[in-house]
Structures are given as structure tokens and as C-alpha cells.
């Protein structure tokens, strides 16, 4: 199967593991144009949230919410975007995208931003420190 999320579960490229939940693997995203941008990848290849029993959907969202709480604990008054997009990668995954006070385009979703803006300027050391802090908050 040629699924980038299944591949990421086996060998995350650029994604920094934060926590392995029962349903999802949580990562700090490679792109940090919004500092703290996390991705939760369902540990099984399922293409649609609605294809799973509601109880499982609830377990998945409870994991998303745990990461959201960690982000808010770390960043304080940040606003969060919760996005479960199915149009490009057909494997259930959630983006948690912090929208900070200095957000250059706070009224819109980030997906139209230029690639370099999505990537951001966070250094590898800062990314590692943030991942360590978030992983500690999720422990
Ligand atoms: Zn997959």
C-alpha cells in the first residue's frame, strides 16, 4: 500500500514522535510555521472517520484533545485549529494547529500560505526542545 501516513507510522520522516496512544501516534509536525503544529495519525489504515464506530471516534478525539490540552498548557492563551482533512492523504489523521497572537492571517486557514511560511523558521534544537516539553506534558 502506498500510503504516506502508514509509511510515517513505520518511519516518521521529519515528524518528531510525542506519544503513542491506543488509537493514534502523536507527532510534532515537520512544518512549524505555527509553532506547536502537531499531527495525530491513526495507527490503522482507515480512510474515513465515519467508517468507524462512534465509540472509536470518541477515543480518537479524546487523544486529539489530550494533545490540545498539552499545547494550551505550554503556550497559554493560544487558539487551536482542529483539522481532519481527507482530500489529499486518505488515512485518518488530525492536525492541531496553534494560532498564536502574532499570526499573520488569523481569519483564515493556513493551507493557502506559501510553503516557506508553512515550514517556519524554528531551529532543529528549538523543535527538539518543544517536542520534549510536549511529550512530558503528555506523559
Ligand atoms: Zn495508511
Short mmCIF file of C-alpha atoms and ligand atoms in Angstrom, two decimals:
data_model
loop_
_atom_site.label_atom_id
_atom_site.label_comp_id
_atom_site.label_asym_id
_atom_site.label_seq_id
_atom_site.Cartn_x
_atom_site.Cartn_y
_atom_site.Cartn_z
CA UNK A 1 0.00 0.00 0.00
CA UNK A 2 1.34 3.40 -0.94
CA UNK A 3 0.08 5.49 1.95
CA UNK A 4 2.31 8.25 3.35
CA UNK A 5 0.69 8.00 6.79
CA UNK A 6 1.24 4.24 7.01
CA UNK A 7 4.85 4.91 5.96
CA UNK A 8 5.13 7.66 8.59
CA UNK A 9 3.97 5.25 11.29
CA UNK A 10 6.80 2.89 10.38
CA UNK A 11 9.49 5.52 9.83
CA UNK A 12 8.48 9.09 10.58
CA UNK A 13 10.39 11.47 8.31
CA UNK A 14 10.64 14.94 9.81
CA UNK A 15 7.90 14.11 12.29
CA UNK A 16 9.00 14.03 15.92
CA UNK A 17 7.19 11.37 17.96
CA UNK A 18 5.43 12.73 21.06
CA UNK A 19 3.25 9.88 22.31
CA UNK A 20 1.90 6.56 21.15
CA UNK A 21 -1.75 6.47 22.17
CA UNK A 22 -4.01 3.40 21.82
CA UNK A 23 -5.55 4.76 18.61
CA UNK A 24 -3.14 7.38 17.29
CA UNK A 25 0.52 8.23 17.15
CA UNK A 26 1.09 11.89 18.01
CA UNK A 27 3.89 13.82 16.36
CA UNK A 28 5.28 17.32 16.29
CA UNK A 29 4.93 18.18 12.61
CA UNK A 30 7.92 18.82 10.38
CA UNK A 31 6.28 22.11 9.41
CA UNK A 32 6.31 24.65 12.26
CA UNK A 33 5.01 27.79 10.57
CA UNK A 34 2.61 27.76 13.50
CA UNK A 35 4.78 26.79 16.45
CA UNK A 36 3.50 23.62 18.06
CA UNK A 37 1.74 22.24 14.96
CA UNK A 38 1.02 18.60 15.80
CA UNK A 39 -0.31 15.69 13.78
CA UNK A 40 -2.08 12.62 15.15
CA UNK A 41 -2.05 9.63 12.81
CA UNK A 42 -4.48 6.76 13.32
CA UNK A 43 -2.38 3.63 13.89
CA UNK A 44 -4.51 1.63 11.46
CA UNK A 45 -5.18 2.47 7.82
CA UNK A 46 -8.78 3.71 7.87
CA UNK A 47 -9.83 6.28 5.29
CA UNK A 48 -12.92 7.82 6.89
CA UNK A 49 -13.74 8.86 10.48
CA UNK A 50 -17.39 7.98 9.89
CA UNK A 51 -16.48 4.41 8.87
CA UNK A 52 -15.54 3.63 12.48
CA UNK A 53 -17.91 3.01 15.38
CA UNK A 54 -18.82 6.18 17.29
CA UNK A 55 -17.07 4.84 20.41
CA UNK A 56 -13.83 4.59 18.47
CA UNK A 57 -14.31 8.07 17.04
CA UNK A 58 -14.70 9.29 20.62
CA UNK A 59 -11.48 7.55 21.71
CA UNK A 60 -9.63 9.15 18.79
CA UNK A 61 -10.95 12.59 19.60
CA UNK A 62 -10.09 12.14 23.28
CA UNK A 63 -6.48 11.63 22.18
CA UNK A 64 -6.67 14.73 19.96
CA UNK A 65 -7.98 16.66 22.96
CA UNK A 66 -5.12 15.44 25.17
CA UNK A 67 -2.62 16.90 22.72
CA UNK A 68 -4.68 20.09 22.53
CA UNK A 69 -4.53 20.41 26.32
CA UNK A 70 -0.76 19.93 26.24
CA UNK A 71 -0.43 22.66 23.60
CA UNK A 72 -2.57 25.06 25.62
CA UNK A 73 -0.67 24.20 28.79
CA UNK A 74 2.58 25.04 27.03
CA UNK A 75 1.54 28.08 25.01
CA UNK A 76 -1.09 29.62 27.28
CA UNK A 77 -3.78 31.64 25.54
CA UNK A 78 -3.19 30.20 22.05
CA UNK A 79 -6.17 29.41 19.79
CA UNK A 80 -6.24 25.97 18.18
CA UNK A 81 -7.43 24.77 14.80
CA UNK A 82 -8.54 21.13 14.75
CA UNK A 83 -8.46 19.74 11.22
CA UNK A 84 -9.23 16.25 9.95
CA UNK A 85 -8.72 16.55 6.21
CA UNK A 86 -9.33 13.66 3.85
CA UNK A 87 -8.79 15.16 0.43
CA UNK A 88 -5.04 14.64 -0.04
CA UNK A 89 -3.99 11.78 2.24
CA UNK A 90 -6.58 9.03 2.55
CA UNK A 91 -5.71 7.88 6.06
CA UNK A 92 -7.41 9.38 9.10
CA UNK A 93 -5.15 11.98 10.69
CA UNK A 94 -5.73 15.15 12.67
CA UNK A 95 -3.82 18.40 12.52
CA UNK A 96 -3.68 20.52 15.65
CA UNK A 97 -2.53 23.95 14.57
CA UNK A 98 -1.85 26.61 17.20
CA UNK A 99 -2.77 30.10 16.06
CA UNK A 100 -0.63 32.50 18.02
CA UNK A 101 -1.16 36.17 18.80
CA UNK A 102 1.35 37.10 16.07
CA UNK A 103 -0.50 35.03 13.45
CA UNK A 104 -0.14 36.90 10.13
CA UNK A 105 -3.55 35.76 8.83
CA UNK A 106 -5.73 34.93 11.84
CA UNK A 107 -9.06 34.94 9.97
CA UNK A 108 -8.16 32.18 7.53
CA UNK A 109 -6.96 28.58 7.47
CA UNK A 110 -3.24 28.16 6.91
CA UNK A 111 -3.44 25.97 3.81
CA UNK A 112 -3.03 28.83 1.37
CA UNK A 113 0.20 30.04 2.97
CA UNK A 114 3.40 29.80 0.92
CA UNK A 115 5.47 26.67 1.58
CA UNK A 116 8.25 28.56 3.36
CA UNK A 117 5.71 30.21 5.68
CA UNK A 118 4.17 26.81 6.50
CA UNK A 119 7.63 25.44 7.26
CA UNK A 120 8.53 28.33 9.55
CA UNK A 121 11.94 29.16 10.92
CA UNK A 122 12.11 27.01 14.06
CA UNK A 123 15.61 25.62 14.54
CA UNK A 124 16.15 21.86 15.00
CA UNK A 125 17.23 22.49 18.60
CA UNK A 126 14.09 24.51 19.34
CA UNK A 127 11.95 21.83 17.68
CA UNK A 128 13.59 19.11 19.79
CA UNK A 129 13.10 21.15 22.98
CA UNK A 130 9.43 21.78 22.15
CA UNK A 131 8.87 18.09 21.39
CA UNK A 132 10.49 17.13 24.69
CA UNK A 133 8.27 19.57 26.59
CA UNK A 134 5.07 18.41 24.87
CA UNK A 135 5.98 14.75 25.36
CA UNK A 136 6.49 15.46 29.07
CA UNK A 137 3.09 17.14 29.26
CA UNK A 138 1.54 14.08 27.59
CA UNK A 139 3.31 11.54 29.81
ZN1 LIG B 1 -2.45 4.48 5.64
#
